[in-house]
Structures are given as C-alpha cells and as structure tokens.
Tab-separated table of C-alpha atoms in Angstrom:
chain	number	residue	atom	x	y	z
R	1	ASP	CA	-0.221	-0.066	0.021
R	2	ALA	CA	1.154	3.384	-0.657
R	3	GLY	CA	1.855	5.586	2.337
R	4	VAL	CA	1.111	9.260	1.905
R	5	THR	CA	3.228	11.430	-0.800
R	6	GLN	CA	4.152	14.688	-1.273
R	7	SER	CA	4.967	17.091	-3.929
R	8	PRO	CA	7.569	18.317	-4.784
R	9	THR	CA	10.792	16.923	-3.091
R	10	HIS	CA	12.727	20.141	-2.809
R	11	LEU	CA	11.490	23.774	-3.567
R	12	ILE	CA	13.863	27.236	-3.785
R	13	LYS	CA	12.079	30.421	-3.639
R	14	THR	CA	12.622	33.914	-2.833
R	15	ARG	CA	11.127	36.407	-0.531
R	16	GLY	CA	8.089	37.525	-1.313
R	17	GLN	CA	6.781	34.818	-3.822
R	18	GLN	CA	4.104	32.184	-3.236
R	19	VAL	CA	4.261	28.362	-2.807
R	20	THR	CA	2.092	25.511	-2.878
R	21	LEU	CA	2.490	21.805	-1.375
R	22	ARG	CA	0.477	19.169	-2.162
R	23	CYS	CA	0.051	15.776	-0.048
R	24	SER	CA	-2.008	12.687	-0.909
R	25	PRO	CA	-2.882	10.696	2.154
R	26	ILE	CA	-3.043	6.960	2.410
R	27	SER	CA	-5.923	5.066	0.668
R	28	GLY	CA	-8.814	5.640	3.199
R	29	HIS	CA	-7.840	8.101	5.380
R	30	LYS	CA	-9.722	11.392	5.330
R	31	SER	CA	-7.784	13.634	7.290
R	32	VAL	CA	-4.803	15.401	6.422
R	33	SER	CA	-2.060	17.660	8.824
R	34	TRP	CA	0.684	19.940	7.770
R	35	TYR	CA	3.674	20.641	10.185
R	36	GLN	CA	6.575	22.824	9.388
R	37	GLN	CA	9.749	21.569	10.861
R	38	VAL	CA	12.328	23.907	11.184
R	39	LEU	CA	15.987	22.421	10.840
R	40	GLY	CA	17.015	21.116	14.439
R	41	GLN	CA	13.857	21.581	16.010
R	42	GLY	CA	10.631	19.458	16.325
R	43	PRO	CA	7.956	20.068	14.022
R	44	GLN	CA	4.988	22.498	14.929
R	45	PHE	CA	1.545	21.667	13.640
R	46	ILE	CA	0.408	23.937	11.146
R	47	PHE	CA	-3.130	22.821	10.218
R	48	GLN	CA	-5.336	19.865	10.404
R	49	TYR	CA	-8.406	18.928	7.769
R	50	TYR	CA	-10.876	16.289	8.187
R	51	GLU	CA	-13.661	15.759	5.215
R	52	LYS	CA	-12.800	19.189	3.244
R	53	GLU	CA	-12.978	21.208	6.698
R	54	GLU	CA	-10.457	22.311	8.533
R	55	ARG	CA	-10.483	21.156	12.125
R	56	GLY	CA	-7.444	23.170	13.576
R	57	ARG	CA	-5.197	25.420	13.154
R	58	GLY	CA	-1.873	26.164	15.109
R	59	ASN	CA	-0.177	29.437	15.877
R	60	PHE	CA	0.630	30.630	12.000
R	61	PRO	CA	0.224	33.644	10.181
R	62	ASP	CA	-2.932	34.158	7.291
R	63	ARG	CA	0.272	34.060	4.962
R	64	PHE	CA	-0.164	30.118	5.121
R	65	SER	CA	-3.743	28.468	4.866
R	66	ALA	CA	-4.626	25.234	3.132
R	67	ARG	CA	-7.463	22.894	2.137
R	68	GLN	CA	-9.054	19.652	1.425
R	69	PHE	CA	-9.314	18.235	-2.245
R	70	PRO	CA	-13.039	15.865	-2.171
R	71	ASN	CA	-10.258	13.148	-2.962
R	72	TYR	CA	-9.118	14.098	0.887
R	73	SER	CA	-5.760	15.284	-1.075
R	74	SER	CA	-4.279	18.362	0.367
R	75	GLU	CA	-2.765	22.036	-0.228
R	76	LEU	CA	-0.651	24.086	2.034
R	77	ASN	CA	0.004	27.636	0.387
R	78	VAL	CA	2.059	29.858	1.680
R	79	ASN	CA	2.372	33.613	0.577
R	80	ALA	CA	4.726	36.299	1.084
R	81	LEU	CA	7.295	34.335	1.935
R	82	LEU	CA	9.817	35.026	4.145
R	83	LEU	CA	13.147	33.558	5.067
R	84	GLY	CA	12.452	32.095	8.296
R	85	ASP	CA	10.512	30.190	5.960
R	86	SER	CA	12.593	28.019	4.692
R	87	ALA	CA	11.884	24.329	6.553
R	88	LEU	CA	10.727	20.798	5.609
R	89	TYR	CA	6.956	20.724	5.281
R	90	LEU	CA	5.626	17.503	6.835
R	91	CYS	CA	2.003	16.158	6.021
R	92	ALA	CA	0.406	13.444	7.912
R	93	SER	CA	-2.329	11.347	7.125
R	94	SER	CA	-4.845	9.810	10.297
R	95	HIS	CA	-7.867	7.337	10.088
R	96	HIS	CA	-11.245	8.713	11.581
R	97	ALA	CA	-11.752	5.156	13.241
R	98	THR	CA	-8.725	5.606	15.478
R	99	GLY	CA	-9.712	9.124	16.493
R	100	PHE	CA	-7.157	9.798	14.320
R	101	TYR	CA	-4.047	9.263	17.095
R	102	GLU	CA	-1.957	7.392	14.634
R	103	GLN	CA	-0.706	9.962	12.196
R	104	TYR	CA	1.185	8.995	9.392
R	105	PHE	CA	3.500	11.243	7.683
R	106	GLY	CA	5.193	11.978	4.162
R	107	PRO	CA	8.648	12.145	3.094
R	108	GLY	CA	8.366	15.841	3.431
R	109	THR	CA	8.871	19.234	0.876
R	110	ARG	CA	12.076	20.911	1.527
R	111	LEU	CA	11.086	24.653	1.183
R	112	THR	CA	14.341	27.029	0.929
R	113	VAL	CA	13.706	30.756	0.338
R	114	THR	CA	16.380	32.946	-0.682
K	1	ALA	CA	-1.601	23.093	27.998
K	2	GLN	CA	0.054	19.625	27.563
K	3	SER	CA	3.916	19.700	26.230
K	4	VAL	CA	6.589	16.825	26.310
K	5	THR	CA	10.159	17.468	27.309
K	6	GLN	CA	12.911	15.446	25.803
K	7	LEU	CA	16.144	15.261	28.430
K	8	GLY	CA	19.414	15.348	25.856
K	9	SER	CA	19.603	16.487	22.743
K	10	HIS	CA	22.675	14.285	21.765
K	11	VAL	CA	23.072	10.634	22.880
K	12	SER	CA	25.691	8.446	22.014
K	13	VAL	CA	25.933	4.482	22.862
K	14	SER	CA	28.145	1.632	21.733
K	15	GLU	CA	26.611	-1.155	19.328
K	16	GLY	CA	25.120	-3.382	21.294
K	17	ALA	CA	24.633	-0.996	24.451
K	18	LEU	CA	21.216	-0.406	26.157
K	19	VAL	CA	19.407	2.777	24.579
K	20	LEU	CA	17.448	5.054	27.115
K	21	LEU	CA	16.192	8.276	25.646
K	22	ARG	CA	14.202	10.388	27.942
K	23	CYS	CA	10.284	12.010	28.082
K	24	ASN	CA	8.525	13.797	30.345
K	25	TYR	CA	5.615	14.983	29.657
K	26	SER	CA	3.429	17.908	30.739
K	27	SER	CA	-0.456	17.296	31.279
K	28	SER	CA	-3.695	18.119	33.303
K	29	VAL	CA	-5.553	14.790	31.149
K	30	PRO	CA	-4.570	11.543	31.056
K	31	PRO	CA	-2.484	12.205	27.897
K	32	TYR	CA	-1.389	9.884	24.212
K	33	LEU	CA	1.941	9.473	23.333
K	34	PHE	CA	4.311	8.702	20.581
K	35	TRP	CA	7.802	8.273	19.824
K	36	TYR	CA	8.973	8.981	15.887
K	37	VAL	CA	11.944	8.291	14.521
K	38	GLN	CA	13.436	10.288	11.512
K	39	TYR	CA	16.082	9.421	9.633
K	40	PRO	CA	18.058	12.096	7.563
K	41	ASN	CA	16.444	13.656	4.751
K	42	GLN	CA	12.835	11.568	5.429
K	43	GLY	CA	9.478	12.018	6.792
K	44	LEU	CA	8.178	10.879	10.742
K	45	GLN	CA	8.010	7.205	11.260
K	46	LEU	CA	5.982	5.936	13.906
K	47	LEU	CA	7.362	3.942	16.777
K	48	LEU	CA	4.937	3.316	19.307
K	49	LYS	CA	1.919	5.121	21.174
K	50	TYR	CA	0.118	4.772	24.506
K	51	THR	CA	-3.414	5.710	24.410
K	52	SER	CA	-3.708	4.833	28.320
K	53	ALA	CA	-4.390	0.637	27.997
K	54	ALA	CA	-1.129	-1.105	28.771
K	55	THR	CA	1.917	1.006	30.632
K	56	LEU	CA	4.696	-1.057	28.717
K	57	VAL	CA	4.100	-0.074	25.022
K	58	LYS	CA	6.023	-2.393	22.398
K	59	GLY	CA	7.007	-0.811	19.280
K	60	ILE	CA	8.674	-1.451	16.183
K	61	ASN	CA	12.514	-2.305	15.434
K	62	GLY	CA	12.595	-3.898	19.422
K	63	PHE	CA	12.015	-0.631	20.990
K	64	GLU	CA	9.457	-0.230	23.837
K	65	ALA	CA	8.272	2.580	25.954
K	66	GLU	CA	6.623	3.025	29.735
K	67	PHE	CA	4.614	4.979	30.948
K	68	LYS	CA	4.951	6.343	34.263
K	69	LYS	CA	1.943	7.987	35.288
K	70	SER	CA	3.977	9.056	39.320
K	71	GLU	CA	7.156	10.618	37.053
K	72	THR	CA	5.091	11.706	34.175
K	73	SER	CA	7.885	9.959	31.917
K	74	PHE	CA	7.859	8.146	28.619
K	75	HIS	CA	11.145	7.017	28.255
K	76	LEU	CA	11.758	4.593	25.364
K	77	THR	CA	14.444	2.238	25.867
K	78	LYS	CA	15.759	-1.016	23.418
K	79	PRO	CA	17.803	-3.594	25.033
K	80	SER	CA	20.598	-3.780	22.704
K	81	ALA	CA	21.741	-0.849	20.256
K	82	HIS	CA	22.609	-1.170	16.476
K	83	MET	CA	24.357	0.801	13.921
K	84	SER	CA	21.254	1.361	12.111
K	85	ASP	CA	19.025	3.093	15.171
K	86	ALA	CA	20.918	6.192	14.064
K	87	ALA	CA	18.569	8.674	13.663
K	88	GLU	CA	16.718	11.327	15.391
K	89	TYR	CA	14.038	10.575	17.865
K	90	PHE	CA	10.968	12.799	18.455
K	91	CYS	CA	8.321	12.143	21.545
K	92	ALA	CA	4.791	13.899	21.434
K	93	VAL	CA	2.015	14.288	23.104
K	94	LEU	CA	-1.735	14.870	21.501
K	95	THR	CA	-3.531	17.732	22.137
K	96	GLY	CA	-6.532	19.400	21.536
K	97	THR	CA	-9.870	18.347	19.492
K	98	ALA	CA	-8.176	18.910	16.600
K	99	SER	CA	-5.436	15.731	17.368
K	100	LYS	CA	-2.876	18.249	17.071
K	101	LEU	CA	0.840	16.612	17.628
K	102	THR	CA	3.400	18.243	19.904
K	103	PHE	CA	6.473	17.453	19.586
K	104	GLY	CA	9.633	17.767	21.767
K	105	THR	CA	13.133	19.045	20.198
K	106	GLY	CA	14.153	15.812	19.247
K	107	THR	CA	17.121	13.436	20.509
K	108	ARG	CA	20.082	12.970	18.168
K	109	LEU	CA	20.544	9.003	18.346
K	110	GLN	CA	24.397	8.025	17.542
K	111	VAL	CA	25.660	4.623	17.728
K	112	THR	CA	29.184	3.742	17.614
K	113	LEU	CA	31.498	0.535	16.986
C-alpha cells in the first residue's frame, strides 16, 4: 500500500513569492495535517483538515492557508514568503476510526527561501 | 497546555549497548504519547504509541516505552543498539480536539562501534 506522498520534494523560492505544496493521504484516510519542521527543531502543527473542513490551526500567520479536496488530498499555500519560512513541510494522514491518533507522515517537502 | 520535554539533545551509545532516550510530559488529562523516528532527509516514522491501555508499550525495531504516571515520564528503550538505529527521535503528545501533535525538541542517537 502506498504511504503518504508529497510533492515536490525540494523547492527553492525567493522572498515575497508564493508557494503551493501538495499531499496525498494513505488510501482510506480522510484527515490530513500539516507540520513545519525548522532545521534542528521538532515539527510544529500548522493545520488539520477532515472531510474538507479545517479542524484545527496552529500558531501561524494568515500567510499560511490550506485546503482539502474531495479525494482527501490537500494543498498548503504560503504567501509572501520570508526567509524564516525555510523548513521541511510535513504532511500526515490519519483515519477517523482511530480517533486520528495514529498519524502517518510523508517524506516532506524541503522549502528553501532565498 | 500539554507538552513534552526531551532530556539530552544528543545521546551516544556503543553497538550492543542499552538505548535510553528520555521524555517527560506535562498534561492535566491522561495523555496520548508517541515516539517517532526520523532518518536523515526523511519524514517521521511512528515507533510506538501509548493510549491509556498497557503501560509498557512495544513498538517496531525492538523499541519499547513505559508510561509512568508518578514520574510523568515515557522513556524509550532498546536492550541492544544497532548501527541502523542512528537517527533523530521525537517524543510527542496528542493535544486538543484537532488531534494536534506537540513534539519535543528531539534527541539525536549516535551508535558507535
């Protein structure tokens, strides 16, 4: 079975630009969460989506937005990029039947802002 | 607010030696706790989870963790380290209705010959 997939693998953007990251959950999982992992730190929660509705949001500015599609895939958008947005962006999917407790992570998208 | 603290940002053990990675939690309600492993340039892999059932939890790759309420701890252990265990390990607690994972700062495990 395929795990969580993310695209692209790597991305280089310039300050002020906008970026879109994509995530496909494990088949049967209807919830997707996004995390930001800055080098040398643990991941920080950004969003959780379930059945296309935002279920939770972390302490991130409005420049960060996300959405979930009918096929449960998700996009994370970041506008007006700052140098501090450089990080590994991780997507995790979970199944509602387990109460979303078990979150399975994708390989991440490494974003570099110059 | 629920949080976890990982003691020791770097731990070095010899191959075959006991691995002990420390995690303490802070929670006003019974916590759901997790250990994840991250290999270089990869995502996170779930090692094991505690969800208020058995206090001794067995995970993949020979790892286990014991939930101790009296010590607010959830330390990760493995009896005999292998070179392939070298990685970053994160302790996490599930918080809030959004099923948000709050991670510790991580412990880098080095295994030497």
